[in-house]
Coordinates of N, CA and C and ligand atoms in Angstrom, one line a residue:
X1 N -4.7 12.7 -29.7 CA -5.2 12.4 -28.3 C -4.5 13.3 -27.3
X2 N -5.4 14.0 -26.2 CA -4.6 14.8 -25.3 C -4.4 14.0 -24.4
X3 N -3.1 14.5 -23.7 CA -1.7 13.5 -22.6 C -3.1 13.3 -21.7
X4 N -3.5 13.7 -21.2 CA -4.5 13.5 -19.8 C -5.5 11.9 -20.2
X5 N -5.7 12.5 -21.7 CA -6.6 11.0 -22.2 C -6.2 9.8 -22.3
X6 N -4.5 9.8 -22.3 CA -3.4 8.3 -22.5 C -3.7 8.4 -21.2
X7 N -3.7 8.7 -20.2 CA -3.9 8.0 -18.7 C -5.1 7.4 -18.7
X8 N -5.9 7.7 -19.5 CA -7.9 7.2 -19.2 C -7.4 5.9 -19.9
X9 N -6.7 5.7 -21.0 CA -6.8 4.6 -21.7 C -5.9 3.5 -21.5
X10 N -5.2 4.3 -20.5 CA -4.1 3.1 -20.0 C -4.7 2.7 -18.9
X11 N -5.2 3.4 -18.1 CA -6.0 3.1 -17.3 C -6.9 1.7 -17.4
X12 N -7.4 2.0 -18.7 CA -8.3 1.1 -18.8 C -7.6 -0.6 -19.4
X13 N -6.6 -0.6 -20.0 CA -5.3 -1.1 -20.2 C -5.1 -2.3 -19.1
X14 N -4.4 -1.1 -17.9 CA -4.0 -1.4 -16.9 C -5.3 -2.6 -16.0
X15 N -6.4 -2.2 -15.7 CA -7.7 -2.9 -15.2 C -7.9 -4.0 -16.3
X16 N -8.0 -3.9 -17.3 CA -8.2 -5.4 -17.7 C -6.5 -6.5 -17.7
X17 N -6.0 -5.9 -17.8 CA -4.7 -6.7 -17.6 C -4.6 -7.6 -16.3
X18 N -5.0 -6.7 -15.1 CA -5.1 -7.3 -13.5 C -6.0 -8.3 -13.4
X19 N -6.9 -8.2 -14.2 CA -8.8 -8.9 -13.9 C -7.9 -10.1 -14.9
X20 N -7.5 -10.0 -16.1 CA -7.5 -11.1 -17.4 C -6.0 -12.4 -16.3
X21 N -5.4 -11.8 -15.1 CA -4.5 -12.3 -14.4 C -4.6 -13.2 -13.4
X22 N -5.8 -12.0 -12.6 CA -6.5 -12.5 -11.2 C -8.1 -12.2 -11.4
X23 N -8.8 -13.0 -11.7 CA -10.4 -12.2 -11.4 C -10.9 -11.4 -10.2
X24 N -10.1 -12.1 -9.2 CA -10.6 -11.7 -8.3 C -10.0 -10.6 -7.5
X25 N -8.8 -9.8 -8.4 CA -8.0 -9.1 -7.8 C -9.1 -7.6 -7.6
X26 N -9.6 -7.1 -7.6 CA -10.6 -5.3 -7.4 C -11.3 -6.3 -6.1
X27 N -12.1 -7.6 -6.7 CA -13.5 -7.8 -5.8 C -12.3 -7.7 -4.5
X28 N -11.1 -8.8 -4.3 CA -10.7 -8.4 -2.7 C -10.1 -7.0 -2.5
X29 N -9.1 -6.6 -3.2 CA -8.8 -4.7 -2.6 C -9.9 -3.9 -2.2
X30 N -11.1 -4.5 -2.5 CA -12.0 -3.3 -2.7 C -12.6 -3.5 -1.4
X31 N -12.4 -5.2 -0.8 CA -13.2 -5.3 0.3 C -12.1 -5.0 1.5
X32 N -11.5 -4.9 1.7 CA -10.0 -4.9 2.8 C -8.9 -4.0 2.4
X33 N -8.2 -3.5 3.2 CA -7.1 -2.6 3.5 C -6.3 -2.7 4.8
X34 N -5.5 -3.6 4.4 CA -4.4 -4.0 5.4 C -3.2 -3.8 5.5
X35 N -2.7 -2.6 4.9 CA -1.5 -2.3 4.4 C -0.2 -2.6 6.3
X36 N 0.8 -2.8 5.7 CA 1.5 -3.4 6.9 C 2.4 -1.6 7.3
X37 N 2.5 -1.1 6.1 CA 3.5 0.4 6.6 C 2.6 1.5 5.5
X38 N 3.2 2.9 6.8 CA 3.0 4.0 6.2 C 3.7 5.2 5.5
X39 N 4.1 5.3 4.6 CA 5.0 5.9 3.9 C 4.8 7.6 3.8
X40 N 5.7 8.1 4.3 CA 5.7 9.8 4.0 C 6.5 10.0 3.7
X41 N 6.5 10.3 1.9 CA 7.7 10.3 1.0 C 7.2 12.2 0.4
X42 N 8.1 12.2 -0.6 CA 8.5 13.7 -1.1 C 7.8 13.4 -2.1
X43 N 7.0 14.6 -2.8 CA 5.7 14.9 -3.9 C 6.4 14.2 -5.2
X44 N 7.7 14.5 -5.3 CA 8.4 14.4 -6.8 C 8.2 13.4 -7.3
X45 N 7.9 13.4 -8.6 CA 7.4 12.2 -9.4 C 7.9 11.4 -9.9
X46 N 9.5 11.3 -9.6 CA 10.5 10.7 -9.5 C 10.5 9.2 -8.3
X47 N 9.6 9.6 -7.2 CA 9.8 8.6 -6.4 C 8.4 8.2 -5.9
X48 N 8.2 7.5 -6.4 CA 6.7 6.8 -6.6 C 6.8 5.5 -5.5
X49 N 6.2 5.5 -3.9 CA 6.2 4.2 -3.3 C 6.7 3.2 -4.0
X50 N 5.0 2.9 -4.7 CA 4.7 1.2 -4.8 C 5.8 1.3 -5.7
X51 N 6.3 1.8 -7.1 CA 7.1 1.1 -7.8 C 8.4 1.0 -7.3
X52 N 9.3 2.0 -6.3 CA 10.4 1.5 -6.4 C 10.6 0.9 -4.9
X53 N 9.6 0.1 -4.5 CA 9.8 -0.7 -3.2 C 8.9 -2.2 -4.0
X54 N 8.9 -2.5 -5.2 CA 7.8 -3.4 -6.1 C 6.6 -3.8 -5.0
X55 N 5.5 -3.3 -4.8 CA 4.6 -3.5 -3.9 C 3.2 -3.3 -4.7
X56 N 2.6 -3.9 -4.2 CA 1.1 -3.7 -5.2 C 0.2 -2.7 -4.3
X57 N -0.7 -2.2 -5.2 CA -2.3 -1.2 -4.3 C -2.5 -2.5 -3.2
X58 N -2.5 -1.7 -1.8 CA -2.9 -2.2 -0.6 C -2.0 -2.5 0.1
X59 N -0.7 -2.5 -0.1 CA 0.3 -2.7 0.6 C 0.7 -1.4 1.2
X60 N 1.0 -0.7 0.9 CA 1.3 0.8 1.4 C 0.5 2.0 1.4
X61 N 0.3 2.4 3.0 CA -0.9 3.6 3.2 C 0.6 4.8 2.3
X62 N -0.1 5.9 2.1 CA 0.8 6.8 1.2 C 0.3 8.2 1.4
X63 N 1.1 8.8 2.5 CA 1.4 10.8 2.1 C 2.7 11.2 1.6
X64 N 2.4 12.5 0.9 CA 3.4 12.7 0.2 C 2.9 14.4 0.0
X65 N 4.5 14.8 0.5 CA 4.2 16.5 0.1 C 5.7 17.1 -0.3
X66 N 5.8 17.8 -0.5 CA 7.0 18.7 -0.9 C 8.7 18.4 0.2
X67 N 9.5 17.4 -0.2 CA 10.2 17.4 0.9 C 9.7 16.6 1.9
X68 N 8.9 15.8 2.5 CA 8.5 14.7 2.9 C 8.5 15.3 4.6
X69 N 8.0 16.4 5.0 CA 8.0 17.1 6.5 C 7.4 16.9 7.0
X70 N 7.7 16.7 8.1 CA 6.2 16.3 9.4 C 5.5 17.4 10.1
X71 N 5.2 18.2 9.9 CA 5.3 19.4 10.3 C 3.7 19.4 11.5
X72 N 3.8 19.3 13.0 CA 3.1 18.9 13.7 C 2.0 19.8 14.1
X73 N 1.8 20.8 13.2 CA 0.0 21.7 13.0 C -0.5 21.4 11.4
X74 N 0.3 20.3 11.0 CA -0.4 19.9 9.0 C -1.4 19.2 9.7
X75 N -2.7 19.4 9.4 CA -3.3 18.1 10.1 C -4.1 17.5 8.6
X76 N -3.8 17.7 7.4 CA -3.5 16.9 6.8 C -3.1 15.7 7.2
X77 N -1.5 15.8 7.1 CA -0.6 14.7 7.3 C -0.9 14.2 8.8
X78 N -1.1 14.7 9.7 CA -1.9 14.0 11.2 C -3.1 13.4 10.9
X79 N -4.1 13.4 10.0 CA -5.3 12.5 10.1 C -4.7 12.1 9.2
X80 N -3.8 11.8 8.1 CA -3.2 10.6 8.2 C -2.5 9.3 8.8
X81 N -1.7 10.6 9.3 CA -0.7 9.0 10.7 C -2.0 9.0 11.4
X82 N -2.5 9.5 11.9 CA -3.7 8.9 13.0 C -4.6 8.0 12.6
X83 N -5.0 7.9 10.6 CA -5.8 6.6 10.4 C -4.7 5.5 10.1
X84 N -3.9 5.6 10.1 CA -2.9 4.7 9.4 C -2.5 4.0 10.9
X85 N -1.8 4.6 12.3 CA -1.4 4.3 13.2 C -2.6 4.2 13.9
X86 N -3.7 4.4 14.1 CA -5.1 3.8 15.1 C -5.8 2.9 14.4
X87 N -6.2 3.5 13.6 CA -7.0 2.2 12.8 C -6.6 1.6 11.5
X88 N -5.6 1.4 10.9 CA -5.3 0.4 9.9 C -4.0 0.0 11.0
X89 N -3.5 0.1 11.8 CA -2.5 -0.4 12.9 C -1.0 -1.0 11.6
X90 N -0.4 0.2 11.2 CA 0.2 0.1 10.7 C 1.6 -0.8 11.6
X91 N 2.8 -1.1 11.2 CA 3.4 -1.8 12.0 C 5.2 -1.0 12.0
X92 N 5.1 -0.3 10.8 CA 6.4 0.3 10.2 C 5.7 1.8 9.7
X93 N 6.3 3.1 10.0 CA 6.1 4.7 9.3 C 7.1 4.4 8.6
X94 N 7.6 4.8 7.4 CA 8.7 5.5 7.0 C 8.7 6.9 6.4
X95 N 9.7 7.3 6.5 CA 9.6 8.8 5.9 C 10.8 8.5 5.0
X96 N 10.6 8.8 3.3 CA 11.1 8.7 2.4 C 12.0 10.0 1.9
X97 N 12.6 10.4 1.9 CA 13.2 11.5 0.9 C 14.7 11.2 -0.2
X98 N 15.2 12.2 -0.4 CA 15.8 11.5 -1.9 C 16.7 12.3 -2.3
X99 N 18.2 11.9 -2.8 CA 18.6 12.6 -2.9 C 18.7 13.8 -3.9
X100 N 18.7 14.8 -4.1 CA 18.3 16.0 -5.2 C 17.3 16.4 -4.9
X101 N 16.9 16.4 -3.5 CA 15.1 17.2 -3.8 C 15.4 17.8 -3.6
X102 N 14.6 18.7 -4.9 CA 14.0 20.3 -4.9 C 13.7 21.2 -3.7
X103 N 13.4 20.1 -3.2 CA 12.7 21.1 -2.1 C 13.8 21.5 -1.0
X104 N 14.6 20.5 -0.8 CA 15.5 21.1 0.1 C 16.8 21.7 -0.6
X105 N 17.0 21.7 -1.9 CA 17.9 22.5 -2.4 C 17.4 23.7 -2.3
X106 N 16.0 24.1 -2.7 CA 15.6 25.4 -2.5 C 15.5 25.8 -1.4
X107 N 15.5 25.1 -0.4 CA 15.4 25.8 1.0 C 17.0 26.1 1.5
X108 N 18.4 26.0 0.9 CA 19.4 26.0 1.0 C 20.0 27.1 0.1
X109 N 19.1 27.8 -0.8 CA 19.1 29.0 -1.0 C 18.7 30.7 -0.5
X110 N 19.1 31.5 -1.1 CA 18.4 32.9 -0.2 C 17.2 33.5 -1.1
X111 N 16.7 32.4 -2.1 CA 15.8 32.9 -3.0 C 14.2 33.1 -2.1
X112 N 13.3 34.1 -2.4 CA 11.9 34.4 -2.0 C 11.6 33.5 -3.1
X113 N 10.5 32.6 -3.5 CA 10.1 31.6 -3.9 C 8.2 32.0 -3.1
X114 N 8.4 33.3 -2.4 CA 6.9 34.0 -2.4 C 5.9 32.7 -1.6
X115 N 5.1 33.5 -0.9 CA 4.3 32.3 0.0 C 3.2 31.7 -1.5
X116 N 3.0 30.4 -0.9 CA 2.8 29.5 0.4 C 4.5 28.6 0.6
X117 N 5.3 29.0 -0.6 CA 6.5 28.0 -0.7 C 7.4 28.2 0.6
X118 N 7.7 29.7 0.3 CA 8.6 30.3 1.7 C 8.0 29.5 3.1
X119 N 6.8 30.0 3.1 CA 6.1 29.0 4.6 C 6.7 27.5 5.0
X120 N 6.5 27.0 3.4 CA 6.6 25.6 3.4 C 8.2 25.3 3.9
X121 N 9.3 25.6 2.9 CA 10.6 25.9 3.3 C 11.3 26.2 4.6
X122 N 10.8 27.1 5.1 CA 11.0 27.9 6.3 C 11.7 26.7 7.5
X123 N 10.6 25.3 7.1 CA 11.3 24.4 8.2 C 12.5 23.6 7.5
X124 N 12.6 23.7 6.6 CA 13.9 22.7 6.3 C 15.0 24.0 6.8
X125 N 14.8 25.0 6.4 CA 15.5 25.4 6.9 C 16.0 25.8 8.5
X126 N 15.1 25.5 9.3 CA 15.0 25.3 10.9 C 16.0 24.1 10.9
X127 N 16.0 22.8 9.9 CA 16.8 21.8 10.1 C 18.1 22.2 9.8
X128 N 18.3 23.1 9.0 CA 19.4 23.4 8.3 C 20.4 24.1 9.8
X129 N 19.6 24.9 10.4 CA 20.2 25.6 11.7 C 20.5 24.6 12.8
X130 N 19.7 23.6 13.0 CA 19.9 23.0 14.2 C 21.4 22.0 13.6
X131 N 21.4 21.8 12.4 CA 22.6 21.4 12.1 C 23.5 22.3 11.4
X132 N 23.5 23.1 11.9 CA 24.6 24.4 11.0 C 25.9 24.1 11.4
X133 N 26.7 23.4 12.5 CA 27.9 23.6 12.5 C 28.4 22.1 11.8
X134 N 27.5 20.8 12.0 CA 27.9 19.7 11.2 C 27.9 20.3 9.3
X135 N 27.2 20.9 8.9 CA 26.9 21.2 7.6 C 27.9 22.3 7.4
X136 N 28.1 22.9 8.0 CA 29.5 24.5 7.8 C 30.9 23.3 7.4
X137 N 31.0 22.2 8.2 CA 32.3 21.7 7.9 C 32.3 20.9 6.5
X138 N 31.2 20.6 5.6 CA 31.5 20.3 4.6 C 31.2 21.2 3.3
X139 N 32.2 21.2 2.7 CA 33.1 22.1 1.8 C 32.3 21.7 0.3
X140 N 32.4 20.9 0.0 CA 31.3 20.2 -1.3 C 30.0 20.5 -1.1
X141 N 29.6 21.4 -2.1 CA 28.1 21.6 -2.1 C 27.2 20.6 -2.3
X142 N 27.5 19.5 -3.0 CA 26.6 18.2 -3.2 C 26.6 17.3 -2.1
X143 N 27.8 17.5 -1.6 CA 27.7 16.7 -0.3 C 27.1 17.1 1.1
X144 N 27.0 18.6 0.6 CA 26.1 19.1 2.0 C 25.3 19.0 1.6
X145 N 24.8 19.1 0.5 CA 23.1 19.0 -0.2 C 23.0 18.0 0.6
X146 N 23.4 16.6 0.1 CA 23.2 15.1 0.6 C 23.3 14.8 1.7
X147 N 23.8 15.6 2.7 CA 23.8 15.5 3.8 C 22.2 16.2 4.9
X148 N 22.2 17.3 4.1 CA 20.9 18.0 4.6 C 19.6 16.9 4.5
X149 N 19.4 16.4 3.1 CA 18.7 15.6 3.0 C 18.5 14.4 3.5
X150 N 19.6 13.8 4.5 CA 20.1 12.6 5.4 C 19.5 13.4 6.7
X151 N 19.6 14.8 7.2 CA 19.4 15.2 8.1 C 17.9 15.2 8.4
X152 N 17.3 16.0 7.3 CA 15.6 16.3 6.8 C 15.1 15.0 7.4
X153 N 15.3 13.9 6.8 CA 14.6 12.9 7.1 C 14.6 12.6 8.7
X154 N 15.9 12.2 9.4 CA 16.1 12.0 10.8 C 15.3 12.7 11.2
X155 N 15.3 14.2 10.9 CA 14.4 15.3 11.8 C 12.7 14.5 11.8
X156 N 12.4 14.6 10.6 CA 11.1 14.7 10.5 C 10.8 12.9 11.2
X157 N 11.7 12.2 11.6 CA 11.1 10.9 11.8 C 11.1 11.6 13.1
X158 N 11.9 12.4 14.0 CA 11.9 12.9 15.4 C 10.6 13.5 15.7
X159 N 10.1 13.8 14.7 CA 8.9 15.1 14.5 C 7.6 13.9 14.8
X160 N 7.8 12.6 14.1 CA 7.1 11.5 14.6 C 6.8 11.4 15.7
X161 N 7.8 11.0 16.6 CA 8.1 10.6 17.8 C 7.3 11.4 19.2
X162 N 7.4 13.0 18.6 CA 7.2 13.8 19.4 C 5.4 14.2 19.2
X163 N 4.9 13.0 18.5 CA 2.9 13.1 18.5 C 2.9 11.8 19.5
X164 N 1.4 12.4 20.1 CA 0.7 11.7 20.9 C 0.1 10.5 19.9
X165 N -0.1 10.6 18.8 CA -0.3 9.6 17.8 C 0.7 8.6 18.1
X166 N 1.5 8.7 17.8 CA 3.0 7.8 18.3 C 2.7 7.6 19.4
X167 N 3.5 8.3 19.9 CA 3.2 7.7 21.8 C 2.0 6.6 22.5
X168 N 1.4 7.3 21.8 CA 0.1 6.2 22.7 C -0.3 5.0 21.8
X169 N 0.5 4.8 20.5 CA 0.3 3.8 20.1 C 1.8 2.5 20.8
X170 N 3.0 3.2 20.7 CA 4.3 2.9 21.5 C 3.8 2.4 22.6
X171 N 3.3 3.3 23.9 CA 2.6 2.6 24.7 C 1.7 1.6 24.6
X172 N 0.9 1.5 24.0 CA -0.2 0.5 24.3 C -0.1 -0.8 23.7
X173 N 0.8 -0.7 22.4 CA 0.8 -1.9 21.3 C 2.1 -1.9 20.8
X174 N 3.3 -1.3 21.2 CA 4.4 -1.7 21.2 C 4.4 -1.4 19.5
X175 N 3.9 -0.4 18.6 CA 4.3 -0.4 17.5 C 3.6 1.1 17.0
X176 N 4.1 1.3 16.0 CA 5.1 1.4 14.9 C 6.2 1.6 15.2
X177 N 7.3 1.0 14.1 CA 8.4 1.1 14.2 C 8.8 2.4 13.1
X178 N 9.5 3.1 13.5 CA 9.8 4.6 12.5 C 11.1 4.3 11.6
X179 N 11.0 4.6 10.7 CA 12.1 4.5 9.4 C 12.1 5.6 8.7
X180 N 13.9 6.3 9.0 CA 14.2 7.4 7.9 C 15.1 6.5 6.8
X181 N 14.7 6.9 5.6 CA 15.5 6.7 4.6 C 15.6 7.6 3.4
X182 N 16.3 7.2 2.5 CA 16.9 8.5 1.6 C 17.2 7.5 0.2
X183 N 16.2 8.1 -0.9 CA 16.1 7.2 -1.9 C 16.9 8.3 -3.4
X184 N 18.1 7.5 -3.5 CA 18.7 7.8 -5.2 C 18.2 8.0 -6.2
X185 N 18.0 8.8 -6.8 CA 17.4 8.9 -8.2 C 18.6 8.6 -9.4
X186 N 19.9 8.7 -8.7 CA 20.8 8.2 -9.6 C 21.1 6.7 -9.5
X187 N 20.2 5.9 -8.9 CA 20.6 4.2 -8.7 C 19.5 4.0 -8.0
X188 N 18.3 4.5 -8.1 CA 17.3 4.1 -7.9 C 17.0 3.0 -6.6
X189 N 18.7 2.9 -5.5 CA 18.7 2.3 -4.4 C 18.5 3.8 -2.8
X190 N 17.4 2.6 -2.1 CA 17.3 3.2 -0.8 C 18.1 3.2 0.1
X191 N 18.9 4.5 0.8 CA 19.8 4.3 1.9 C 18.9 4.6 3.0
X192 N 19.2 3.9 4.0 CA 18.5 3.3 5.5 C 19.2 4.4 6.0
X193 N 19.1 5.5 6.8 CA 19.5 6.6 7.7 C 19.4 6.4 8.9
X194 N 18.3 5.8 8.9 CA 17.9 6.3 10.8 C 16.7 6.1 11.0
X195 N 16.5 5.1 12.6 CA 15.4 4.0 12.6 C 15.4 4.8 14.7
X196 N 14.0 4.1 14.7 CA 13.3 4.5 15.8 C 12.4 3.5 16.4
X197 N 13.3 2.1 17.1 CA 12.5 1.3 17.5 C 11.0 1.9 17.9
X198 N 9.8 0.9 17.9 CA 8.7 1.6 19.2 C 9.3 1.4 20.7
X199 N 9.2 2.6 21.2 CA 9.4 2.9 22.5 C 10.2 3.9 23.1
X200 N 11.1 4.0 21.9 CA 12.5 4.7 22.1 C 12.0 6.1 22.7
X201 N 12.8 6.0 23.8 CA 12.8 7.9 24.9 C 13.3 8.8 24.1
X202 N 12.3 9.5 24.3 CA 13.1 11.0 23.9 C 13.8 11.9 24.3
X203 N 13.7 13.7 24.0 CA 13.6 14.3 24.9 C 12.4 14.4 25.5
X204 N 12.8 14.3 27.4 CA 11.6 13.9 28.2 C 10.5 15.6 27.8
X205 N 11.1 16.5 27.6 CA 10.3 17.4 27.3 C 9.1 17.2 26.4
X206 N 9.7 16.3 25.2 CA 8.4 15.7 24.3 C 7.5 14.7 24.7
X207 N 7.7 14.3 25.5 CA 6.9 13.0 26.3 C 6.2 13.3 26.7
X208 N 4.6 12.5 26.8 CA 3.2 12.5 27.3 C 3.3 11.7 28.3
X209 N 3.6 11.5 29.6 CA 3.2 10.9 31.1 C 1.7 10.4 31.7
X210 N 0.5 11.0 30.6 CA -0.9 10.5 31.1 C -1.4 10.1 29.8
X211 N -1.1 9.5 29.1 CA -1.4 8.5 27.5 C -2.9 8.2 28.0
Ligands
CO301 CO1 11.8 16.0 -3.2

């Protein structure tokens, strides 16, 4: 059997298992989508939402890209938060990342890694600068790694903050609430980094005055 075909058949495994449990579990998912948060975690297949937060299909809307960036011209990941934060009225964002990603160890290198990667990279490394003198003072490479990756996230929940998507949901409905966090692959536990009531001021530079 080829590897691609054990997914068809577990697949099919997995679907009668749910039905032989709940009959009625596809007929409702299929009618409704109410997920309460939105998750923007890192591509690695290491860190999979639903399983290491135990959550079932429908609980968590889900993007996921290299390093978990918000990068505010993806409009990818913007007609995401925009269906997730306007019309599924999520209640919680989080941005997931982890510690060992690839992606920000590679961006902590001087390797060409050749476009589209370099592109992609380019802004962890913008993070890396805005914190270059906190990160120069630690002397352990793994603990600067782990530290960048504590930073990456903060940033990118900032990068949240600073869309009109956010803002004008903050204003009008008093929600999402923004969550950085940073998930172990060596203890498979989430550390909570850095949270962003709805409402929280920014810099007034990023602020929209006519919502
Ligand atoms: Co990663």
């Amino acid at each position: 059997m080829k590897t691609y075909e054990k997914l068809l058949l577990e697949n099919k495994a997995w679907a009668q298992e749910k039905v032989e449990d709940d009959p009625e579990y596809f007929k409702r998912l299929s009618h409704l989508q109410t997920p309460e948060f939105l998750w923007i975690g890192c591509s690695d297949s290491r860190v999979p939402a639903n399983e290491i937060t135990n959550t079932q299909p429908g609980e968590i809307f889900v993007h996921r890209n290299v390093a978990n960036l918000v990068i505010h011209t993806d409009v990818n990941l913007l007609s995401v938060l925009d269906y997730a934060v306007t019309h599924l009225k999520v209640k919680h964002v989080i941005v997931c990342g982890h510690y060992g990603c690839g992606g920000i160890k590679a961006a902590m290198t001087n390797h060409d890694f050749k476009q589209v990667l370099n592109m992609w990279l380019r802004n962890i490394k913008d993070v890396y600068r805005l914190h270059r003198d906190e990160l120069a003072n630690i002397t352990d490479e793994e603990s600067k790694f782990d530290r960048l990756v504590e930073l990456n996230v903060k940033e990118q929940v900032q990068h949240l903050a600073k869309t009109s998507i956010i803002q004008r949901a903050w204003k009008n409905e008093q929600r999402p609430d923004l969550h950085g966090w940073v998930y172990g692959l060596k203890d498979g536990l989430i550390n909570p980094v850095f949270e962003m009531k709805a409402g929280t001021h920014i810099d007034p530079l990023y602020e929209y005055d006519d919502l």
